[in-house]
Coordinates of C-alpha atoms in Angstrom, one line a residue:
X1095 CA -15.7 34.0 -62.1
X1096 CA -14.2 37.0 -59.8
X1097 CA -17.4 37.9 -58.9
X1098 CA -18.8 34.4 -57.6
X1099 CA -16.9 34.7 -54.3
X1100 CA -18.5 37.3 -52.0
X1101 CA -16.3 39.3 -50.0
X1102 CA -17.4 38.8 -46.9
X1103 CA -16.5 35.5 -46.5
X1104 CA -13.0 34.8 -45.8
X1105 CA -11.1 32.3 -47.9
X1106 CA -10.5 28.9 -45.7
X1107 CA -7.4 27.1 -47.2
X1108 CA -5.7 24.1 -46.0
X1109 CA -1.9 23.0 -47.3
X1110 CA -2.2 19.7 -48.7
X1111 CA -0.4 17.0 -46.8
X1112 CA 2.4 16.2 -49.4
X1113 CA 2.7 12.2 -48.8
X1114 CA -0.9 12.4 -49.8
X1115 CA -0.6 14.4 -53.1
X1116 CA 2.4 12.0 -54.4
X1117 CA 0.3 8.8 -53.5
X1118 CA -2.9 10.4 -55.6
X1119 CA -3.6 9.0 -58.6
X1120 CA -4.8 12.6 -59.8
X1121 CA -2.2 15.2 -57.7
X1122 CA -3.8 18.5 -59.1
X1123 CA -7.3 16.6 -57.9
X1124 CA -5.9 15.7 -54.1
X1125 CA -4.1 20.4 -54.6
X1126 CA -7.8 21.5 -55.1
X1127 CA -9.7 22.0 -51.9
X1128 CA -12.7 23.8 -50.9
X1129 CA -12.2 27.1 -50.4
X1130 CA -15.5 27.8 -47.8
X1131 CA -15.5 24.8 -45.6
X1132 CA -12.1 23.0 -46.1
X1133 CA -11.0 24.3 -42.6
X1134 CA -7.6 26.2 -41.7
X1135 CA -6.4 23.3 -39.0
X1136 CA -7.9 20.4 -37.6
X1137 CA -8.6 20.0 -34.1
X1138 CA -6.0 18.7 -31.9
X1139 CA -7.1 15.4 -31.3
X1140 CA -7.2 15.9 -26.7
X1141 CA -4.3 12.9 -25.2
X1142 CA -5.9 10.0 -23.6
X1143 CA -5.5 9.9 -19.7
X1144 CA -2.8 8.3 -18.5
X1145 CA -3.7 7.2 -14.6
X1146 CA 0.1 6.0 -14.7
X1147 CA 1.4 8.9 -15.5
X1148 CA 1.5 10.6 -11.7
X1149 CA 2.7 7.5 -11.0
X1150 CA 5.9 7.7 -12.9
X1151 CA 6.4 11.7 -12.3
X1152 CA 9.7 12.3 -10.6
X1153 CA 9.2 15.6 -8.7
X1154 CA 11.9 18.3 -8.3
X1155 CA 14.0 17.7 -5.3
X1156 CA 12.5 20.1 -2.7
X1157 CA 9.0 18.2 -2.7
X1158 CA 11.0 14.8 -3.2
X1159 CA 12.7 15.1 -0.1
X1160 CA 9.4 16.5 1.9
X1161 CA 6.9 14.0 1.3
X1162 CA 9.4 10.7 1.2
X1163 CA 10.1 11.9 4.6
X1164 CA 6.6 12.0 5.7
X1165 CA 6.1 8.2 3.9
X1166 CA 9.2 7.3 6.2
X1167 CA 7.8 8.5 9.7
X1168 CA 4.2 6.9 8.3
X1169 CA 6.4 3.6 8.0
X1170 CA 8.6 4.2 10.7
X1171 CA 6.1 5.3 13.7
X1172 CA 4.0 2.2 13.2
X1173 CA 5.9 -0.3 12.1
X1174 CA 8.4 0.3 15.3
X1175 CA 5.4 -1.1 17.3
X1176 CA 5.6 -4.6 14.9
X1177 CA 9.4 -6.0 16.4
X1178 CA 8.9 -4.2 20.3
X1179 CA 5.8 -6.4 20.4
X1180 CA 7.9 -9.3 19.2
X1181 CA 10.4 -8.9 21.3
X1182 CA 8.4 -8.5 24.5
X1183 CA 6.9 -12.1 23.9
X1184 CA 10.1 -13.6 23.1
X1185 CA 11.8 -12.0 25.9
X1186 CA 14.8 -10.5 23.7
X1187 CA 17.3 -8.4 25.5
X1188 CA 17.0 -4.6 24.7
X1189 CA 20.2 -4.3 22.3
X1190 CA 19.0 -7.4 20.5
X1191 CA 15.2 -5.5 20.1
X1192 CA 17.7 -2.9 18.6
X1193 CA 19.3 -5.2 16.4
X1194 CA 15.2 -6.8 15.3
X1195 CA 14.4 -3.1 14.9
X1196 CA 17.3 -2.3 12.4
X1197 CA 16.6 -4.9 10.2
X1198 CA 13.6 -4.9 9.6
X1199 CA 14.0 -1.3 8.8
X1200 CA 16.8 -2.2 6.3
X1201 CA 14.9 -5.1 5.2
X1202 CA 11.7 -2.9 4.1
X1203 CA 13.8 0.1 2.9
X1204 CA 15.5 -2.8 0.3
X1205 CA 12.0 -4.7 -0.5
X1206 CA 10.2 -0.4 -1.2
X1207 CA 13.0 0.3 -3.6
X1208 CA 12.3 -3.6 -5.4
X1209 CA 8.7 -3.0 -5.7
X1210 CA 8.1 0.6 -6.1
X1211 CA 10.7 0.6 -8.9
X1212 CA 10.7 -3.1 -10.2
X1213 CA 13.8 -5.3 -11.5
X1214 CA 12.9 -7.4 -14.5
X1215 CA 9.8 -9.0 -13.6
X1216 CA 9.8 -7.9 -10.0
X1217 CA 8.1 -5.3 -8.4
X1218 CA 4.7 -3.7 -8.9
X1219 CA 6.1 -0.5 -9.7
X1220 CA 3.5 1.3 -7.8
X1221 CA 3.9 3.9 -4.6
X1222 CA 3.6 0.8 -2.3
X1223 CA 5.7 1.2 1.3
X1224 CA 6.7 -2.7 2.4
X1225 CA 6.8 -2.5 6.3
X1226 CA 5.2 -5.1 7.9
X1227 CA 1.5 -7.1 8.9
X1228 CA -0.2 -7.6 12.0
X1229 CA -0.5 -11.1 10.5
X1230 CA 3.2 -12.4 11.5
X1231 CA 3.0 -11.2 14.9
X1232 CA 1.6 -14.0 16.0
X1233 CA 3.0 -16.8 14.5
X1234 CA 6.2 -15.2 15.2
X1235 CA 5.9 -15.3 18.6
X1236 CA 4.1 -18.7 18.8
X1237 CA 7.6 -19.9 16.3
X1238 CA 10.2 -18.1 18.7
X1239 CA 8.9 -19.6 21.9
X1240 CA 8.1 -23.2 20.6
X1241 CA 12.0 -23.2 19.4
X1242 CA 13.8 -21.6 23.0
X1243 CA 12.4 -18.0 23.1
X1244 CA 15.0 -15.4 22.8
X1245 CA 17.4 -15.5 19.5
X1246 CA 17.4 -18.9 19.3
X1247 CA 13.7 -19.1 19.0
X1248 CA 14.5 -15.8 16.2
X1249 CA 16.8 -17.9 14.0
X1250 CA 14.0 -20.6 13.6
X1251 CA 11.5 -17.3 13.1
X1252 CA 14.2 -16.3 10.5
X1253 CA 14.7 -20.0 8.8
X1254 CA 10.7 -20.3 8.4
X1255 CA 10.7 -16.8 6.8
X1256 CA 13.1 -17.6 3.8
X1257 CA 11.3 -21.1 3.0
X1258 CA 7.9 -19.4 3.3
X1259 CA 8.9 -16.5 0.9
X1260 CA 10.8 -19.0 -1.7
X1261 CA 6.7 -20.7 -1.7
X1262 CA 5.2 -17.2 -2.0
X1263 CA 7.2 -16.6 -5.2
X1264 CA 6.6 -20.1 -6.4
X1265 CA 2.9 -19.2 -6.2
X1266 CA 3.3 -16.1 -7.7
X1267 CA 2.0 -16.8 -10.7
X1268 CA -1.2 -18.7 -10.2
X1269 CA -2.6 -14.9 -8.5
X1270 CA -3.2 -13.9 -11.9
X1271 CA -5.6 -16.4 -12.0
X1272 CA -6.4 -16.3 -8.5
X1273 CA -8.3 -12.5 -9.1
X1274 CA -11.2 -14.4 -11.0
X1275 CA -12.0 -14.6 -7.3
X1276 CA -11.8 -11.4 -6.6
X1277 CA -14.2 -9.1 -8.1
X1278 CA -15.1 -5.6 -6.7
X1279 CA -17.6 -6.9 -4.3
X1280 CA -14.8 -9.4 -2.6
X1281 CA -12.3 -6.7 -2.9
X1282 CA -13.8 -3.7 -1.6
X1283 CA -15.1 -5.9 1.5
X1284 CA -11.5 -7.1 2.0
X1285 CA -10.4 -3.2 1.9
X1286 CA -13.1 -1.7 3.9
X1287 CA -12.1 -4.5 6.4
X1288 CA -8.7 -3.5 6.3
X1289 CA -9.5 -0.4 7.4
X1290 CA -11.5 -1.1 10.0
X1291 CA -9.4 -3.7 11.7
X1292 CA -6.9 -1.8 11.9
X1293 CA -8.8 1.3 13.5
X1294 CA -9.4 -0.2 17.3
X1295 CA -5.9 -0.4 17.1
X1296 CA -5.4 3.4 16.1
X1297 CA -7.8 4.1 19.0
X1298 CA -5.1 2.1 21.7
X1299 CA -2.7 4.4 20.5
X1300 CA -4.1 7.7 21.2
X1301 CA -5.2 7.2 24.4
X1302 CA -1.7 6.5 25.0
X1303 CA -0.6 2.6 24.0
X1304 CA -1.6 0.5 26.8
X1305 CA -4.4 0.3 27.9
X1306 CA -4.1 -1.3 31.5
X1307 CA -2.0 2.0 32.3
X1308 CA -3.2 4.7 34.4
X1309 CA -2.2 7.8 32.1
X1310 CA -4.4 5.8 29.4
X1311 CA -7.2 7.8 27.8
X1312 CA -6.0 10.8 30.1
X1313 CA -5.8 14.8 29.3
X1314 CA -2.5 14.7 28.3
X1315 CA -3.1 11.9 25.3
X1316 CA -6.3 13.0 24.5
X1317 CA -5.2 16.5 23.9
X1318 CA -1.9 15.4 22.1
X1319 CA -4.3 13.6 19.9
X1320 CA -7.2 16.5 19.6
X1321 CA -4.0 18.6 18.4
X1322 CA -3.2 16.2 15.8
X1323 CA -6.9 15.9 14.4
X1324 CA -7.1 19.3 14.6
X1325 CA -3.8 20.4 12.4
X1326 CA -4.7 17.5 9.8
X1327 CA -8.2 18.8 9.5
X1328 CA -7.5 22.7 8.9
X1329 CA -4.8 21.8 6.6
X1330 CA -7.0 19.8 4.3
X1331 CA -10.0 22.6 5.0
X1332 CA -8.0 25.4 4.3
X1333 CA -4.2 24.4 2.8
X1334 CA -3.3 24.7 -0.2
X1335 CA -0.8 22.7 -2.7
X1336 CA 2.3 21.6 -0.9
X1337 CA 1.1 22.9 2.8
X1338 CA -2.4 20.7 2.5
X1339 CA -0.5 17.5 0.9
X1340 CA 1.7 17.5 4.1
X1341 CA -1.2 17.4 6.4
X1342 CA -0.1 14.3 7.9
X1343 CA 3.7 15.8 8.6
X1344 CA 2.9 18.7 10.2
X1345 CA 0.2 17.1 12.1
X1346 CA 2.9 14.1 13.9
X1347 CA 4.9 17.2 14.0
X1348 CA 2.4 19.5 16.3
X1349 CA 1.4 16.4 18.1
X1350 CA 5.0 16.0 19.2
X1351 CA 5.2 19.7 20.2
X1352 CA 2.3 19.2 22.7
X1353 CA 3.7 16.2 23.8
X1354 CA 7.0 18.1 24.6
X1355 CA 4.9 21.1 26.6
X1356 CA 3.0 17.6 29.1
X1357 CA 6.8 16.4 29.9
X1358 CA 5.7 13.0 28.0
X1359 CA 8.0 13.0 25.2
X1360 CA 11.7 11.2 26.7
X1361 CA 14.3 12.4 24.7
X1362 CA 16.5 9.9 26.7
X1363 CA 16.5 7.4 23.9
X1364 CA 18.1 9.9 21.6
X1365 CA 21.0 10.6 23.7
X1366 CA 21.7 7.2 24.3
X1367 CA 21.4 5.8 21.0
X1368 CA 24.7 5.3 18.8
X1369 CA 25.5 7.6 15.6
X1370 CA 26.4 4.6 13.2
X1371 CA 25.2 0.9 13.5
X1372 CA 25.9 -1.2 10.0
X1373 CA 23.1 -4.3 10.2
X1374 CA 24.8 -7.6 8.9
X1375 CA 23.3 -10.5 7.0
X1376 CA 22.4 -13.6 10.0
X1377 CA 23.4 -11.2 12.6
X1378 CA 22.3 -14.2 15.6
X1379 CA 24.3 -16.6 13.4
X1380 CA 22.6 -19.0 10.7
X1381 CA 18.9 -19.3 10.4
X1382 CA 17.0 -22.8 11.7
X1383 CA 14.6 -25.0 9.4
X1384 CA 12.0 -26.4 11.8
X1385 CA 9.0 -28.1 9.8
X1386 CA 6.6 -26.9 11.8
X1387 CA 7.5 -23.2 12.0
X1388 CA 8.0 -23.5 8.2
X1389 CA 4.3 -24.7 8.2
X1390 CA 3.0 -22.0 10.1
X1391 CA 5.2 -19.3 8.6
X1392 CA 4.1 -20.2 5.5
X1393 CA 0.4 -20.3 5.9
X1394 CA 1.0 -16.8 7.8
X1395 CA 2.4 -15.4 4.7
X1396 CA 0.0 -16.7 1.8
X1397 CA -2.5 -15.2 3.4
X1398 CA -0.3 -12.1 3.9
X1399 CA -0.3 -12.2 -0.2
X1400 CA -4.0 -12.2 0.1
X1401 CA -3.8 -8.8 2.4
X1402 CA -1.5 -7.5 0.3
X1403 CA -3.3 -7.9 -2.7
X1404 CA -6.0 -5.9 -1.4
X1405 CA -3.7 -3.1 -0.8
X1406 CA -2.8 -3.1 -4.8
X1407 CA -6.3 -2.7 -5.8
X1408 CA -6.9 0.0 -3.3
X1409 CA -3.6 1.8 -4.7
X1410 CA -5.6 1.1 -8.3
X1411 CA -8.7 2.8 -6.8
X1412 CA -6.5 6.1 -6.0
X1413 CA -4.4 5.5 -9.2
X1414 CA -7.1 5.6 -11.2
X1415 CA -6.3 1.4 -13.1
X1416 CA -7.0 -1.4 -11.5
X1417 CA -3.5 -3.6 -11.6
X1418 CA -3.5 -6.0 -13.9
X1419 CA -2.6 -9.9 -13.9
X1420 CA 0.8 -9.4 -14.5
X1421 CA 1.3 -6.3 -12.1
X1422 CA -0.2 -8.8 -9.3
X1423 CA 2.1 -11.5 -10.4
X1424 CA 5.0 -8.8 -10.0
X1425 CA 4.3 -7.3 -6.8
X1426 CA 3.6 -10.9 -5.5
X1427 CA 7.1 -11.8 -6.2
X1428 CA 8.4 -8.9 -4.4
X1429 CA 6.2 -9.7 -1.3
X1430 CA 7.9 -13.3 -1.6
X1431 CA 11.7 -11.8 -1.9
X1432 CA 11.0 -9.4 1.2
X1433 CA 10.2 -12.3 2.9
X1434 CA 13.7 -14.1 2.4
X1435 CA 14.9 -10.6 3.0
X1436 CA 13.8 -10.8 6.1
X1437 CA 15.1 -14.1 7.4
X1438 CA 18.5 -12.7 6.0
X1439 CA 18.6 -9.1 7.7
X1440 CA 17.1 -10.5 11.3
X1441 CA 13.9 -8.8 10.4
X1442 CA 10.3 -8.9 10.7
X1443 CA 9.0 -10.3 7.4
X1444 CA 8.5 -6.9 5.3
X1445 CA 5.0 -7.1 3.2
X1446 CA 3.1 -4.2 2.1
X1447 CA 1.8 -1.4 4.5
X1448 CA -1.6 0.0 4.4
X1449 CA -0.7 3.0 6.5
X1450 CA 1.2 4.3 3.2
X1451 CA -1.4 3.5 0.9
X1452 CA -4.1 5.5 2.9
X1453 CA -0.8 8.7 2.3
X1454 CA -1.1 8.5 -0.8
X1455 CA -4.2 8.9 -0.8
X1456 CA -4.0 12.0 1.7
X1457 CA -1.4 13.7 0.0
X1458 CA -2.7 13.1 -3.5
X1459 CA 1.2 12.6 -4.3
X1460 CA 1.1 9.1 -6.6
X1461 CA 5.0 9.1 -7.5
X1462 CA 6.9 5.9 -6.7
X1463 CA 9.9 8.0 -7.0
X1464 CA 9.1 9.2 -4.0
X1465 CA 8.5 5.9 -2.3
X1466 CA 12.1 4.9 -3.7
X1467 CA 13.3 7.7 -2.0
X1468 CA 11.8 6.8 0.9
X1469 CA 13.2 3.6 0.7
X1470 CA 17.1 4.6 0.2
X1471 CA 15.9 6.5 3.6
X1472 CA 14.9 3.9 5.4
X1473 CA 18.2 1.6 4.7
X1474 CA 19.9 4.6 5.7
X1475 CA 17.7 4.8 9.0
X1476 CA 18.2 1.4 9.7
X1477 CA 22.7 2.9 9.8
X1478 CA 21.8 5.7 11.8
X1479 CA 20.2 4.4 15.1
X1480 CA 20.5 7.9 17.0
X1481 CA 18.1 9.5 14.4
X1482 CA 15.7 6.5 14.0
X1483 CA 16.0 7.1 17.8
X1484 CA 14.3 10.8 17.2
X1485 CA 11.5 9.8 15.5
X1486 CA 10.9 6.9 17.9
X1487 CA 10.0 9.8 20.6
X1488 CA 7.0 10.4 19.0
X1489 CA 4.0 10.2 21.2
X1490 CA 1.8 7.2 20.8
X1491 CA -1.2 9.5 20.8
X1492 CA -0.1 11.3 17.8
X1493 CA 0.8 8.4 16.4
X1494 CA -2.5 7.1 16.7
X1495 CA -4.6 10.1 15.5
X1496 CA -2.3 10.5 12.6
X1497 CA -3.1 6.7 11.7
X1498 CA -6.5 7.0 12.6
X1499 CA -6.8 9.4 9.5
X1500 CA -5.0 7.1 7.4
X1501 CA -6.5 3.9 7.9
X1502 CA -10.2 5.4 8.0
X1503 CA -9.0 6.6 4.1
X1504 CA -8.3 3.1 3.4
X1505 CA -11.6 1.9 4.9
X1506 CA -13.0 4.7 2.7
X1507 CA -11.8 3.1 -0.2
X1508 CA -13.0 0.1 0.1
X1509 CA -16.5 1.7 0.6
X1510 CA -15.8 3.7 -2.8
X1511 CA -15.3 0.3 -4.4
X1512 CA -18.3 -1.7 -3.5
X1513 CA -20.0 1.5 -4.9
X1514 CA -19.3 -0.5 -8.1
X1515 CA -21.6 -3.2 -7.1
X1516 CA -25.3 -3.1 -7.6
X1517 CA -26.5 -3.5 -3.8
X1518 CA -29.8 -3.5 -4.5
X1519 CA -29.4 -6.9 -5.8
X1520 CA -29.9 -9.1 -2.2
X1521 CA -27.3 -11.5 -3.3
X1522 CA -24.6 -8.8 -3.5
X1523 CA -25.9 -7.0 -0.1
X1524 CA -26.0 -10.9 1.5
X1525 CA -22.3 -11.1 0.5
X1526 CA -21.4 -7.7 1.4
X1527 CA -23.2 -7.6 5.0
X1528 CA -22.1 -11.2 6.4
X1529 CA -18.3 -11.0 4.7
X1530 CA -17.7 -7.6 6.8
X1531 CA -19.8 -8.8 10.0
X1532 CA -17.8 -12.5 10.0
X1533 CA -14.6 -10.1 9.6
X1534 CA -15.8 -8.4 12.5
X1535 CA -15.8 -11.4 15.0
X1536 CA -12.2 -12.3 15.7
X1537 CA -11.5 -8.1 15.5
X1538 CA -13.8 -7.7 18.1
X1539 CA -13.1 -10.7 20.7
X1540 CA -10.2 -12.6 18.8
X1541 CA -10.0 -15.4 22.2
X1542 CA -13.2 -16.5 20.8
X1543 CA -11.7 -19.0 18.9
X1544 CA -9.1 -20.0 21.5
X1545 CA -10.4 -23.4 21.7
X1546 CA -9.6 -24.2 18.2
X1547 CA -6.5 -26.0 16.9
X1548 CA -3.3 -23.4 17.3
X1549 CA -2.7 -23.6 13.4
X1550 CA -7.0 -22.6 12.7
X1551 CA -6.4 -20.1 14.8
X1552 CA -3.6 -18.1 13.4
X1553 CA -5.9 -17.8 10.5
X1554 CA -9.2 -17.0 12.1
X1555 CA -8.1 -14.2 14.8
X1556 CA -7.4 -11.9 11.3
X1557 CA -10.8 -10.4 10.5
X1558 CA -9.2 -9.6 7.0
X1559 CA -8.2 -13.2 6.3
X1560 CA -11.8 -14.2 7.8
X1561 CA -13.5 -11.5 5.5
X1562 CA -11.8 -12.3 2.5
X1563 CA -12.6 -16.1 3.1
X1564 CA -16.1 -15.4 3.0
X1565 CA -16.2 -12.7 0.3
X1566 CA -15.0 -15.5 -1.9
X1567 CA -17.4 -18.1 -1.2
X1568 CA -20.3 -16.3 -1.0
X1569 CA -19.8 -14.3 -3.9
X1570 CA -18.8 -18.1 -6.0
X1571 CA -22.5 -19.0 -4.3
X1572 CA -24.3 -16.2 -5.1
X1573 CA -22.7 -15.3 -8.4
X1574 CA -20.3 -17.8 -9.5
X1575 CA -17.2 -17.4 -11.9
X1576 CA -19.3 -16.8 -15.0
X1577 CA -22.9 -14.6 -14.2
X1578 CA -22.1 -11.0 -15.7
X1579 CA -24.2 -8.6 -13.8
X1580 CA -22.1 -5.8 -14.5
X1581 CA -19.1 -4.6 -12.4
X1582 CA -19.7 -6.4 -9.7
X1583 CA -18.3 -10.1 -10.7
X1584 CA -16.2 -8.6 -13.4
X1585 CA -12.5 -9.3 -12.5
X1586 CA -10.7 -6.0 -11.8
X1587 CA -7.7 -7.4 -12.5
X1588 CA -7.8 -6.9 -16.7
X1589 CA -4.5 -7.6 -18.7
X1590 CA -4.7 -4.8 -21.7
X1591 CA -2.6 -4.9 -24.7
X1592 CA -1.1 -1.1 -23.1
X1593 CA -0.6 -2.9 -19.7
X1594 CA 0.7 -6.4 -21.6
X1595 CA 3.5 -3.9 -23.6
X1596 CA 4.3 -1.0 -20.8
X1597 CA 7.4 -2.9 -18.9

């Protein structure tokens, strides 16, 4: 009846769906709806987050170009130091150092662009920067000299580098499986340890590079470095947006500004550099295969896969996903093919740089688009040796204080993921506490274990290698493969159907 309704309350009325009416065994029933509480729309149901999402963003071309410039001088200031070091303890000529330099820029600028944007069932397809490990250094040098110093001694550094990368990608696949291994508690120690291996380092740098000089640790470095600090902090206190994200940019930038006004910035190297320098495949003539340098090559460069590894699930702690099996087994086998890479383009063996990882972090900008782009700019870097040359100039102060933020971030994460693990458990603190102090040892004093066999110690002087060695067995000791006590011995590597069905 006309009077039943009462004016006051407003008629609610929904359209029926029609696929629903013709499917209703009674369609006038399925027409009739409630006229108070059928409602006028249903909620929108909100999108699930996708963590992967800023990860595949491809930004306009203005911010594009700015921050894959600052991942190129992150890469490029630090991983200059990997072939000059080299070179000094195989005695190379200076154009020959050039020649090391070049490649290994073109060798990591190729190797970014595999993994950051993946071919087939290559590449992690995460905002990882491949540079280089402190790890080779020395069996390179140990190689180089054992086989004639100088680019002879290269050529059997280069040979060893394709076999040892041809048995990373072999291995590839068993990583997957490999991460039962590595639960938060291993894997945030390993981070954390990282981080803080690499800081003494940091701190060489900003009082000036070397420490038996007599400018080291003096005003001029220490204010060059205060100035850097100082820029990155009140950009992330009081930036905003694009100004803030480039904290680390303007902060080399300032630092190189100081170092211009103490006279300690020697432009010389610019001026004398050439404009255009094409790096050839087996520049110093066909690579070596020496069974002992493959040996120690290779042994270098599994446990490189372990470091690198580490670096995946600390880009999954700023990402927001752990990577899964198959996005290990992925990025593994670009490590492996960077490796041959290097052994073709004369290069330090490219593997995945942690100074990067700790700027994405920083800048909050998770594109690998942008990593791409700063890989097509470092081939193009490794062309152009007169502006590599400018960016070489920076002061190692700067450098330094700049890192210094970046691998403390790193260390930080690590620290964020053992916050997974229950530490008021004593087996988890006991694995936590002696993983990190054995790590500690050969960081600290790594000629204590001089004594032992040359191949033991290649892997004991890295305090990441030693930390993640003993991560792993104490945690198997303490927790085993199978005890579930929440996160902390779940793997983090977790293969979803989404994950299983993205590529």
């Amino acid at each position: 009846m006309r009077g039943s309704t009462r004016p006051s309350e407003p008629l609610n009325i929904q359209a029926p769906d029609l696929r629903t009416v013709a499917q209703s065994p009674n369609p006038m029933e399925t027409i009739m709806v409630d006229r108070t509480t059928a409602p006028l729309t249903e909620p929108a149901a909100s999108p699930p987050h996708d963590p992967d999402a800023a990860v595949n963003e491809v930004p306009k071309f203005g911010r594009l170009a700015l921050y894959s410039i600052q991942h190129l001088l992150t890469f490029y200031a630090t991983v200059l130091v990997l072939p000059i070091i080299i070179a000094a303890g195989i005695h190379l000529s200076q154009s020959d150092t050039v020649v090391l330099l070049g490649g290994t820029i073109l060798a990591g600028g190729i190797a970014t662009i595999i993994q950051s944007v993946g071919i087939w069932k290559v590449g992690i397809r995460k905002p990882l920067v491949l540079g280089g490990s402190a790890v080779v250094i020395g069996p390179t040098i140990a190689i180089g000299n054992a086989n004639g110093g100088g680019t002879v001694g290269l050529l059997a550094v280069f040979g060893a580098s394709i076999i040892a990368g041809l048995v990373l990608v072999a291995a590839a696949p068993l990583y997957g499986w490999l991460m039962r291994l590595f639960p938060p508690i291993v894997v945030g120690s390993v981070i954390a340890m990282v981080g803080f291996s690499l800081l003494p380092i940091m701190v060489g740098l900003v009082g000036g590079g070397d420490p038996t000089a007599k400018s080291f640790g003096d005003t001029a470095n220490l204010t060059i470095a205060g100035a850097t600090f100082a820029t990155i902090i009140l950009l992330y206190r009081f930036g905003r947006g694009l100004l803030k994200s480039m904290a680390i940019l303007l902060g080399l930038i300032v630092g190189l500004i100081v170092g211009v006004a103490f006279g300690i910035v020697d432009f010389a190297p610019v001026a004398e550099a050439s404009w255009f320098n094409l790096v050839l495949p087996f520049h110093f003539g066909v690579p070596t295969f020496n069974f002992s340098a493959i040996v120690a090559m290779t042994i270098a460069i599994l446990v490189v896969g372990v470091e690198c590894t580490s670096s995946y699930f600390a880009m999954g702690e700023i990402i927001g996903r752990p990577p899964t099996n198959k996005e290990i087994r992925n990025g593994i086998f670009a490590e492996g093919i960077a490796a041959v890479l290097g052994g073709i383009f004369s290069a330090v063996p490219p593997t995945t740089f942690n100074g990067n990882v700790g700027l994405v972090r920083a800048s909050n900008m998770k594109s690998r688009w942008v990593v791409a782009t700063a890989g097509v700019l470092m081939i193009l870097l490794s062309c152009l040796p007169k502006l590599a040359a400018v960016v070489s100039v920076l002061p190692s102060a700067t450098v330094g204080a700049a890192l210094l933020t970046l691998f403390g971030i790193i260390a930080t994460i690590g620290i964020q993921t053992l916050g997974k693990v229950d530490l008021s458990q004593d087996r988890n603190l006991i694995v936590v506490a002696l993983s990190l102090a054995a790590g500690i040892i050969p960081t600290a004093h790594p000629q204590i274990f001089q004594h032992l066999p040359s191949g033991l110690q290649m892997v004991l002087q890295s305090g990441i290698v030693v930390t993640a060695v003993v991560a792993v067995l104490l945690n198997l000791a303490f927790n085993g493969l199978t005890r579930k006590n929440g996160d902390e011995t779940s793997s983090p590597a977790i293969e979803t159907p989404e994950a299983t069905t993205a590529r």
